[in-house]
XYZ file of N, CA, C and O in Angstrom:
720
model
N 103.196 83.890 43.454
C 103.780 82.724 44.100
C 102.685 82.017 44.898
O 101.912 82.646 45.596
N 102.661 80.725 44.810
C 101.692 79.937 45.572
C 101.979 80.086 47.060
O 103.094 80.379 47.467
N 100.986 79.859 47.865
C 101.152 79.952 49.309
C 101.903 78.725 49.806
O 101.310 77.687 50.071
N 103.226 78.868 49.895
C 104.045 77.734 50.320
C 104.043 77.562 51.828
O 104.553 76.583 52.337
N 103.437 78.497 52.546
C 103.444 78.401 54.005
C 102.535 77.285 54.522
O 102.681 76.848 55.650
N 101.581 76.838 53.714
C 100.648 75.820 54.177
C 100.966 74.419 53.669
O 100.464 73.439 54.196
N 101.759 74.305 52.616
C 102.097 73.012 52.046
C 103.309 72.456 52.783
O 104.395 73.025 52.713
N 103.129 71.368 53.495
C 104.218 70.791 54.281
C 104.973 69.683 53.557
O 105.948 69.161 54.079
N 104.546 69.330 52.348
C 105.221 68.273 51.589
C 106.576 68.763 51.108
O 106.717 69.886 50.614
N 107.580 67.919 51.267
C 108.917 68.252 50.777
C 108.944 68.194 49.256
O 108.233 67.380 48.652
N 109.781 69.021 48.620
C 109.980 68.887 47.182
C 110.488 67.463 46.880
O 111.155 66.841 47.721
N 110.213 66.977 45.699
C 110.535 65.603 45.326
C 111.983 65.229 45.621
O 112.242 64.188 46.241
N 112.919 66.041 45.190
C 114.339 65.714 45.389
C 114.682 65.616 46.868
O 115.419 64.722 47.290
N 114.155 66.519 47.673
C 114.426 66.505 49.110
C 113.765 65.303 49.770
O 114.337 64.694 50.688
N 112.596 64.926 49.303
C 111.933 63.725 49.819
C 112.757 62.480 49.495
O 112.866 61.568 50.319
N 113.367 62.451 48.315
C 114.237 61.329 47.956
C 115.446 61.264 48.884
O 115.834 60.181 49.340
N 116.032 62.403 49.174
C 117.178 62.464 50.089
C 116.751 61.982 51.478
O 117.452 61.184 52.109
N 115.611 62.443 51.944
C 115.116 62.039 53.269
C 114.874 60.537 53.324
O 115.138 59.896 54.342
N 114.380 59.985 52.230
C 114.128 58.543 52.176
C 115.430 57.754 52.293
O 115.478 56.733 52.988
N 116.481 58.238 51.665
C 117.793 57.569 51.735
C 118.378 57.736 53.138
O 118.859 56.789 53.743
N 118.344 58.960 53.647
C 118.877 59.247 54.980
C 120.386 59.399 54.988
O 121.064 59.230 53.970
N 120.902 59.722 56.163
C 122.334 59.988 56.342
C 122.890 59.096 57.436
O 122.187 58.764 58.391
N 124.145 58.768 57.280
C 124.840 58.009 58.321
C 125.885 58.915 58.954
O 126.576 59.661 58.264
N 125.969 58.833 60.266
C 126.962 59.606 61.010
C 127.394 58.774 62.192
O 126.579 58.112 62.838
N 128.684 58.785 62.440
C 129.185 58.047 63.608
C 130.382 58.776 64.195
O 131.086 59.512 63.519
N 130.557 58.549 65.472
C 131.664 59.151 66.218
C 132.604 58.034 66.627
O 132.176 57.051 67.242
N 133.873 58.186 66.304
C 134.889 57.202 66.670
C 135.522 57.655 67.983
O 136.232 58.664 68.027
N 135.234 56.918 69.048
C 135.742 57.278 70.381
C 137.266 57.265 70.442
O 137.873 58.080 71.132
N 137.901 56.339 69.738
C 139.362 56.226 69.782
C 140.051 57.396 69.108
O 141.002 57.959 69.658
N 139.593 57.756 67.920
C 140.247 58.842 67.187
C 139.612 60.202 67.459
O 140.169 61.227 67.073
N 138.438 60.186 68.116
C 137.665 61.405 68.360
C 137.388 62.152 67.065
O 137.516 63.374 66.984
N 137.012 61.378 66.043
C 136.669 61.948 64.751
C 135.291 61.462 64.334
O 134.892 60.343 64.633
N 134.597 62.339 63.615
C 133.282 61.994 63.101
C 133.407 61.486 61.675
O 134.318 61.872 60.942
N 132.473 60.637 61.304
C 132.414 60.149 59.934
C 130.996 60.268 59.415
O 130.031 60.031 60.133
N 130.848 60.682 58.167
C 129.532 60.834 57.573
C 128.973 62.219 57.785
O 129.708 63.161 58.077
N 127.676 62.358 57.632
C 126.976 63.646 57.757
C 126.033 63.616 58.946
O 125.191 62.730 59.050
N 126.164 64.600 59.804
C 125.251 64.738 60.936
C 124.055 65.561 60.469
O 124.019 66.778 60.630
N 123.098 64.884 59.836
C 121.905 65.562 59.351
C 120.732 64.608 59.398
O 120.829 63.468 58.960
N 119.634 65.091 59.959
C 118.410 64.309 60.077
C 117.289 65.051 59.351
O 116.660 65.944 59.916
N 117.052 64.700 58.076
C 115.962 65.378 57.367
C 114.607 64.977 57.930
O 114.406 63.842 58.361
N 113.706 65.944 57.971
C 112.326 65.656 58.372
C 111.623 64.972 57.201
O 112.059 65.098 56.055
N 110.513 64.310 57.457
C 109.757 63.693 56.366
C 108.810 64.697 55.705
O 108.183 64.401 54.690
N 108.731 65.900 56.281
C 107.972 67.002 55.700
C 108.478 68.287 56.356
O 109.229 68.240 57.336
N 108.073 69.418 55.817
C 108.483 70.678 56.428
C 107.920 70.775 57.838
O 106.827 70.268 58.118
N 108.677 71.439 58.692
C 108.203 71.643 60.053
C 106.965 72.548 60.025
O 106.912 73.524 59.267
N 106.000 72.218 60.846
C 104.776 73.009 60.904
C 105.089 74.434 61.365
O 105.939 74.635 62.232
N 104.406 75.433 60.790
C 104.695 76.827 61.122
C 104.647 77.144 62.616
O 105.492 77.893 63.110
N 103.685 76.581 63.355
C 103.604 76.860 64.798
C 104.837 76.334 65.525
O 105.363 76.987 66.426
N 105.281 75.152 65.163
C 106.470 74.555 65.784
C 107.721 75.358 65.409
O 108.583 75.605 66.248
N 107.804 75.763 64.140
C 108.948 76.568 63.696
C 108.983 77.904 64.440
O 110.054 78.363 64.855
N 107.823 78.521 64.628
C 107.761 79.799 65.345
C 108.217 79.618 66.789
O 108.986 80.439 67.308
N 107.752 78.553 67.434
C 108.155 78.288 68.818
C 109.672 78.148 68.906
O 110.315 78.783 69.755
N 110.263 77.326 68.023
C 111.709 77.106 68.052
C 112.460 78.389 67.749
O 113.435 78.723 68.428
N 112.029 79.139 66.721
C 112.750 80.344 66.314
C 112.701 81.403 67.411
O 113.692 82.093 67.666
N 111.580 81.530 68.076
C 111.486 82.483 69.197
C 112.412 82.068 70.334
O 113.072 82.905 70.949
N 112.457 80.798 70.626
C 113.351 80.289 71.652
C 114.801 80.551 71.261
O 115.604 81.018 72.071
N 115.153 80.259 70.009
C 116.533 80.412 69.538
C 116.968 81.873 69.553
O 118.081 82.188 69.950
N 116.092 82.784 69.104
C 116.458 84.200 69.039
C 116.280 84.917 70.374
O 116.840 85.996 70.572
N 115.466 84.347 71.270
C 115.135 85.045 72.508
C 114.210 86.219 72.253
O 114.099 87.131 73.064
N 113.525 86.200 71.126
C 112.703 87.318 70.689
C 111.284 86.818 70.419
O 111.038 86.104 69.451
N 110.347 87.205 71.260
C 108.957 86.774 71.114
C 108.216 87.492 69.987
O 107.087 87.139 69.664
N 108.852 88.491 69.390
C 108.209 89.252 68.319
C 108.449 88.659 66.934
O 107.860 89.123 65.960
N 109.313 87.671 66.824
C 109.583 87.045 65.520
C 108.896 85.685 65.469
O 108.589 85.093 66.503
N 108.638 85.220 64.256
C 107.983 83.920 64.145
C 108.683 82.955 63.182
O 108.240 81.829 63.005
N 109.762 83.404 62.536
C 110.495 82.513 61.644
C 109.748 82.170 60.373
O 110.124 81.230 59.676
N 108.702 82.923 60.048
C 107.893 82.595 58.873
C 108.653 82.771 57.566
O 108.197 82.295 56.531
N 109.816 83.403 57.617
C 110.621 83.545 56.411
C 111.484 82.298 56.151
O 112.274 82.265 55.222
N 111.295 81.262 56.989
C 112.040 80.011 56.838
C 111.091 78.832 56.721
O 110.009 78.836 57.292
N 111.518 77.813 56.006
C 110.816 76.526 55.927
C 111.840 75.471 56.319
O 112.668 75.071 55.500
N 111.824 75.048 57.567
C 112.805 74.099 58.078
C 112.473 72.681 57.636
O 111.334 72.239 57.720
N 113.519 71.972 57.179
C 113.316 70.611 56.677
C 114.260 69.592 57.293
O 114.268 68.434 56.886
N 115.037 70.000 58.284
C 115.913 69.040 58.934
C 116.706 69.677 60.053
O 116.664 70.892 60.255
N 117.407 68.812 60.785
C 118.242 69.285 61.880
C 119.409 68.320 62.072
O 119.444 67.236 61.494
N 120.335 68.719 62.910
C 121.451 67.849 63.270
C 121.167 67.230 64.633
O 120.220 67.629 65.318
N 122.014 66.314 65.038
C 121.872 65.707 66.352
C 122.028 66.709 67.477
O 121.497 66.521 68.569
N 122.748 67.805 67.227
C 122.951 68.844 68.239
C 121.803 69.848 68.287
O 121.790 70.734 69.136
N 120.849 69.729 67.368
C 119.717 70.646 67.369
C 119.867 71.825 66.441
O 119.088 72.778 66.520
N 120.846 71.798 65.541
C 120.988 72.844 64.534
C 119.883 72.644 63.499
O 119.606 71.512 63.105
N 119.274 73.724 63.044
C 118.188 73.633 62.075
C 118.652 74.028 60.678
O 119.539 74.869 60.525
N 118.016 73.428 59.676
C 118.328 73.698 58.278
C 117.018 73.918 57.541
O 116.047 73.180 57.755
N 116.998 74.930 56.690
C 115.782 75.190 55.937
C 115.994 76.162 54.801
O 117.083 76.697 54.606
N 114.929 76.366 54.069
C 114.934 77.369 53.008
C 114.648 78.726 53.623
O 113.812 78.855 54.515
N 115.338 79.730 53.126
C 115.094 81.110 53.513
C 114.288 81.737 52.377
O 114.777 81.839 51.250
N 113.081 82.137 52.623
C 112.176 82.633 51.595
C 112.451 84.104 51.307
O 111.685 84.986 51.679
N 113.536 84.346 50.602
C 113.992 85.707 50.360
C 113.839 86.141 48.902
O 113.808 87.330 48.619
N 113.720 85.193 47.998
C 113.585 85.531 46.577
C 112.093 85.654 46.238
O 111.395 84.642 46.168
N 111.621 86.882 45.997
C 110.191 87.072 45.700
C 109.784 86.251 44.471
O 110.503 86.175 43.490
N 108.639 85.647 44.569
C 108.033 84.901 43.468
C 108.825 83.676 43.005
O 108.508 83.104 41.973
N 109.837 83.275 43.749
C 110.612 82.083 43.380
C 110.015 80.852 44.055
O 109.496 80.927 45.169
N 110.101 79.735 43.372
C 109.662 78.465 43.958
C 110.532 78.141 45.165
O 111.666 78.615 45.279
N 110.015 77.324 46.036
C 110.763 76.993 47.254
C 112.106 76.343 46.936
O 113.099 76.603 47.607
N 112.185 75.538 45.889
C 113.449 74.877 45.548
C 114.492 75.859 45.025
O 115.670 75.530 44.956
N 114.054 77.068 44.691
C 114.964 78.094 44.200
C 115.364 79.098 45.277
O 116.010 80.102 44.987
N 114.984 78.825 46.512
C 115.336 79.688 47.641
C 116.658 79.203 48.244
O 116.975 78.015 48.179
N 117.437 80.101 48.856
C 118.686 79.675 49.488
C 118.433 78.788 50.713
O 117.373 78.862 51.344
N 119.428 77.973 51.010
C 119.365 77.055 52.142
C 120.252 77.610 53.250
O 121.408 77.959 53.019
N 119.690 77.683 54.471
C 120.416 78.255 55.601
C 120.603 77.231 56.711
O 119.826 76.280 56.852
N 121.646 77.468 57.463
C 122.009 76.648 58.626
C 121.928 77.565 59.831
O 122.511 78.657 59.835
N 121.191 77.143 60.862
C 121.072 77.924 62.098
C 121.464 76.995 63.236
O 120.729 76.079 63.593
N 122.657 77.234 63.764
C 123.234 76.346 64.763
C 122.685 76.547 66.159
O 122.213 77.627 66.519
N 122.767 75.505 66.949
C 122.222 75.520 68.304
C 122.983 76.450 69.244
O 122.455 76.857 70.268
N 124.205 76.808 68.865
C 125.010 77.693 69.718
C 125.068 79.118 69.184
O 125.932 79.887 69.583
N 124.175 79.463 68.254
C 124.105 80.831 67.752
C 124.744 81.053 66.394
O 124.571 82.105 65.794
N 125.481 80.097 65.881
C 126.104 80.260 64.573
C 125.046 80.149 63.475
O 124.037 79.480 63.660
N 125.248 80.829 62.359
C 124.251 80.827 61.299
C 124.865 81.315 59.988
O 125.776 82.138 60.000
N 124.368 80.780 58.892
C 124.851 81.207 57.592
C 124.130 80.513 56.456
O 123.436 79.510 56.647
N 124.299 81.056 55.279
C 123.760 80.463 54.060
C 124.759 79.403 53.607
O 125.967 79.649 53.578
N 124.264 78.208 53.281
C 125.158 77.131 52.848
C 124.974 76.736 51.389
O 125.849 76.100 50.808
N 123.843 77.092 50.780
C 123.605 76.739 49.383
C 122.660 77.755 48.761
O 121.758 78.262 49.434
N 122.856 78.040 47.486
C 122.021 79.008 46.791
C 120.611 78.527 46.531
O 119.700 79.332 46.379
N 120.429 77.208 46.513
C 119.120 76.619 46.273
C 119.204 75.115 46.506
O 120.271 74.601 46.889
N 118.106 74.423 46.271
C 118.085 72.984 46.505
C 119.075 72.248 45.607
O 119.735 71.318 46.051
N 119.201 72.659 44.360
C 120.156 72.019 43.460
C 121.569 72.044 44.017
O 122.282 71.034 43.982
N 121.979 73.193 44.534
C 123.314 73.288 45.142
C 123.424 72.384 46.364
O 124.453 71.739 46.577
N 122.377 72.338 47.177
C 122.404 71.480 48.357
C 122.552 70.011 47.951
O 123.299 69.262 48.581
N 121.868 69.612 46.893
C 121.991 68.227 46.426
C 123.429 67.895 46.064
O 123.916 66.791 46.349
N 124.141 68.843 45.463
C 125.542 68.591 45.104
C 126.448 68.575 46.338
O 127.460 67.879 46.355
N 126.080 69.310 47.380
C 126.831 69.201 48.641
C 126.658 67.796 49.211
O 127.626 67.161 49.641
N 125.418 67.292 49.208
C 125.160 65.929 49.675
C 125.944 64.921 48.836
O 126.512 63.970 49.369
N 125.976 65.127 47.529
C 126.692 64.217 46.635
C 128.190 64.186 46.951
O 128.840 63.159 46.766
N 128.710 65.312 47.438
C 130.124 65.394 47.811
C 130.386 64.812 49.198
O 131.525 64.755 49.650
N 129.329 64.394 49.873
C 129.483 63.806 51.196
C 129.402 64.790 52.337
O 129.765 64.468 53.467
N 128.920 65.996 52.066
C 128.792 67.012 53.110
C 127.326 67.254 53.429
O 126.494 67.339 52.527
N 127.031 67.401 54.699
C 125.715 67.825 55.135
C 125.745 69.325 55.357
O 126.777 69.976 55.173
N 124.638 69.913 55.787
C 124.611 71.357 56.025
C 125.620 71.828 57.084
O 126.263 72.860 56.901
N 125.761 71.089 58.176
C 126.710 71.503 59.219
C 128.138 71.442 58.699
O 128.931 72.370 58.914
N 128.476 70.367 58.004
C 129.827 70.232 57.455
C 130.095 71.317 56.416
O 131.199 71.859 56.344
N 129.058 71.667 55.643
C 129.197 72.723 54.644
C 129.406 74.080 55.305
O 130.162 74.908 54.812
N 128.741 74.300 56.435
C 128.897 75.563 57.159
C 130.298 75.674 57.760
O 130.964 76.684 57.606
N 130.721 74.629 58.450
C 131.984 74.667 59.188
C 133.214 74.432 58.338
O 134.256 75.036 58.597
N 133.142 73.560 57.362
C 134.349 73.195 56.605
C 134.012 72.853 55.152
O 134.171 71.707 54.721
N 133.566 73.849 54.374
C 133.197 73.545 52.993
C 134.377 73.106 52.130
O 134.177 72.542 51.053
N 135.590 73.344 52.621
C 136.779 72.938 51.867
C 137.338 71.592 52.330
O 138.415 71.188 51.916
N 136.596 70.877 53.166
C 137.060 69.574 53.635
C 137.051 68.588 52.460
O 136.328 68.777 51.480
N 137.848 67.533 52.567
C 137.910 66.555 51.471
C 136.531 65.934 51.207
O 135.800 65.612 52.139
N 136.233 65.797 49.933
C 134.955 65.197 49.554
C 134.970 63.703 49.856
O 136.004 63.055 49.767
N 133.818 63.205 50.258
C 133.596 61.776 50.458
C 132.371 61.433 49.621
O 131.251 61.365 50.133
N 132.575 61.265 48.306
C 131.436 61.126 47.389
C 130.420 60.071 47.819
O 130.768 59.003 48.302
N 129.168 60.441 47.644
C 128.053 59.550 47.935
C 127.333 59.310 46.612
O 126.699 60.222 46.071
N 127.457 58.115 46.090
C 126.915 57.805 44.766
C 125.388 57.873 44.718
O 124.815 58.272 43.708
N 124.728 57.512 45.791
C 123.260 57.588 45.813
C 122.810 59.042 45.704
O 121.916 59.370 44.917
N 123.439 59.920 46.481
C 123.086 61.331 46.417
C 123.540 61.963 45.099
O 122.902 62.886 44.592
N 124.647 61.468 44.536
C 125.093 61.978 43.231
C 124.022 61.696 42.179
O 123.695 62.549 41.359
N 123.448 60.504 42.217
C 122.402 60.148 41.256
C 121.179 61.059 41.428
O 120.573 61.491 40.430
N 120.826 61.374 42.667
C 119.697 62.284 42.916
C 120.032 63.674 42.388
O 119.209 64.319 41.726
N 121.258 64.144 42.638
C 121.682 65.461 42.145
C 121.684 65.502 40.622
O 121.231 66.488 40.023
N 122.169 64.458 39.991
C 122.177 64.403 38.519
C 120.763 64.455 37.952
O 120.521 65.097 36.938
N 119.830 63.804 38.614
C 118.439 63.784 38.151
C 117.758 65.143 38.325
O 116.999 65.576 37.462
N 118.013 65.801 39.445
C 117.276 67.019 39.772
C 118.045 68.321 39.535
O 117.418 69.393 39.495
N 119.355 68.250 39.398
C 120.171 69.451 39.147
C 121.320 69.097 38.199
O 122.489 69.283 38.520
N 120.971 68.565 37.021
C 122.015 68.131 36.091
C 122.890 69.288 35.626
O 122.412 70.409 35.466
N 124.171 68.984 35.459
C 125.100 69.977 34.945
C 125.473 71.072 35.921
O 126.131 72.037 35.545
N 125.111 70.945 37.174
C 125.374 72.012 38.154
C 126.452 71.635 39.160
O 126.671 72.361 40.129
N 127.118 70.527 38.946
C 128.134 70.071 39.896
C 129.265 71.092 40.021
O 129.783 71.591 39.023
N 129.602 71.414 41.262
C 130.755 72.255 41.606
C 131.332 71.715 42.894
O 130.672 70.976 43.614
N 132.540 72.120 43.205
C 133.117 71.679 44.475
C 132.401 72.425 45.599
O 131.927 73.558 45.420
N 132.283 71.789 46.766
C 131.529 72.396 47.871
C 131.932 73.817 48.231
O 131.059 74.666 48.460
N 133.212 74.109 48.272
C 133.620 75.460 48.664
C 133.113 76.497 47.658
O 132.752 77.617 48.047
N 133.001 76.143 46.392
C 132.444 77.063 45.395
C 130.955 77.291 45.643
O 130.466 78.415 45.525
N 130.249 76.234 45.979
C 128.806 76.338 46.245
C 128.549 77.243 47.446
O 127.742 78.171 47.385
N 129.255 76.985 48.541
C 129.042 77.758 49.770
C 129.492 79.204 49.585
O 128.779 80.138 49.989
N 130.641 79.412 48.956
C 131.143 80.769 48.733
C 130.183 81.572 47.869
O 129.892 82.739 48.164
N 129.658 80.971 46.812
C 128.709 81.670 45.936
C 127.449 82.058 46.710
O 126.934 83.175 46.554
N 126.948 81.157 47.536
C 125.737 81.447 48.313
C 125.986 82.572 49.316
O 125.159 83.483 49.465
N 127.108 82.524 49.986
C 127.416 83.568 50.977
C 127.657 84.914 50.305
O 127.314 85.957 50.866
N 128.230 84.878 49.104
C 128.465 86.111 48.358
C 127.142 86.720 47.895
O 126.960 87.929 47.938
N 126.212 85.877 47.467
C 124.920 86.367 47.006
C 124.077 86.923 48.153
O 123.287 87.849 47.961
N 124.247 86.364 49.335
C 123.409 86.755 50.477
C 124.257 87.192 51.676
O 124.156 86.626 52.762
N 125.057 88.242 51.507
C 125.925 88.663 52.615
C 125.140 89.255 53.788
O 125.653 89.350 54.897
N 123.890 89.630 53.561
C 123.082 90.261 54.604
C 122.492 89.262 55.599
O 121.971 89.662 56.642
N 122.552 87.976 55.311
C 121.894 86.999 56.175
C 122.374 87.056 57.632
O 121.542 87.128 58.540
N 123.682 87.037 57.900
C 124.102 87.089 59.318
C 123.589 88.326 60.050
O 123.150 88.221 61.204
N 123.611 89.479 59.387
C 123.123 90.706 60.031
C 121.620 90.650 60.279
O 121.141 91.119 61.311
N 120.874 90.070 59.351
C 119.433 89.919 59.527
C 119.130 89.086 60.769
O 118.313 89.475 61.601
N 119.810 87.975 60.886
C 119.586 87.090 62.038
C 120.042 87.773 63.327
O 119.337 87.737 64.337
N 121.218 88.387 63.300
C 121.715 89.084 64.497
C 120.734 90.140 64.975
O 120.532 90.314 66.178
N 120.089 90.840 64.045
C 119.132 91.888 64.414
C 117.878 91.322 65.068
O 117.207 92.018 65.835
N 117.557 90.065 64.790
C 116.376 89.435 65.399
C 116.651 88.923 66.800
O 115.722 88.707 67.577
N 117.912 88.702 67.118
C 118.265 88.111 68.415
C 118.230 89.130 69.538
O 118.575 90.293 69.349
N 117.821 88.673 70.701
C 117.779 89.528 71.899
C 118.773 89.047 72.913
O 119.164 87.975 73.013
């Protein structure tokens, strides 16, 4: 496997998503959110910055978060990235994890292709973590990106999230063990 720890360029599909961006708004009258609360970075977070954040989040100075490549966050400070758990797999074939600012954490997609289909359904990583069975709000721009980069892989969001969590049931325990 190539040394992906030094390459900060986003994979093509993720760079396309970042270029499009996400819209999110809060309706004060109804107290409901609309859109996806996700802010993709224009490149992977630098390892030193990721280590600083991960140590702060876990309260553990002995960890460095090097098993993650963070590529975005929410307005609340939740981080999203690839978990480098599949030996010899390309970064786009690694699972996507959500690490919330209040301690919540989980796998939301089996790989980048699955994440693209979540975006196409109108869900961001936080929405996929909290409510993968929520009604879809299709996004045609993201659907086109998903069709180009993960053709024939469309599934409903709850299937994508459930499959990822089933494949990686150890993720919550791994993270819990790192926390102090």
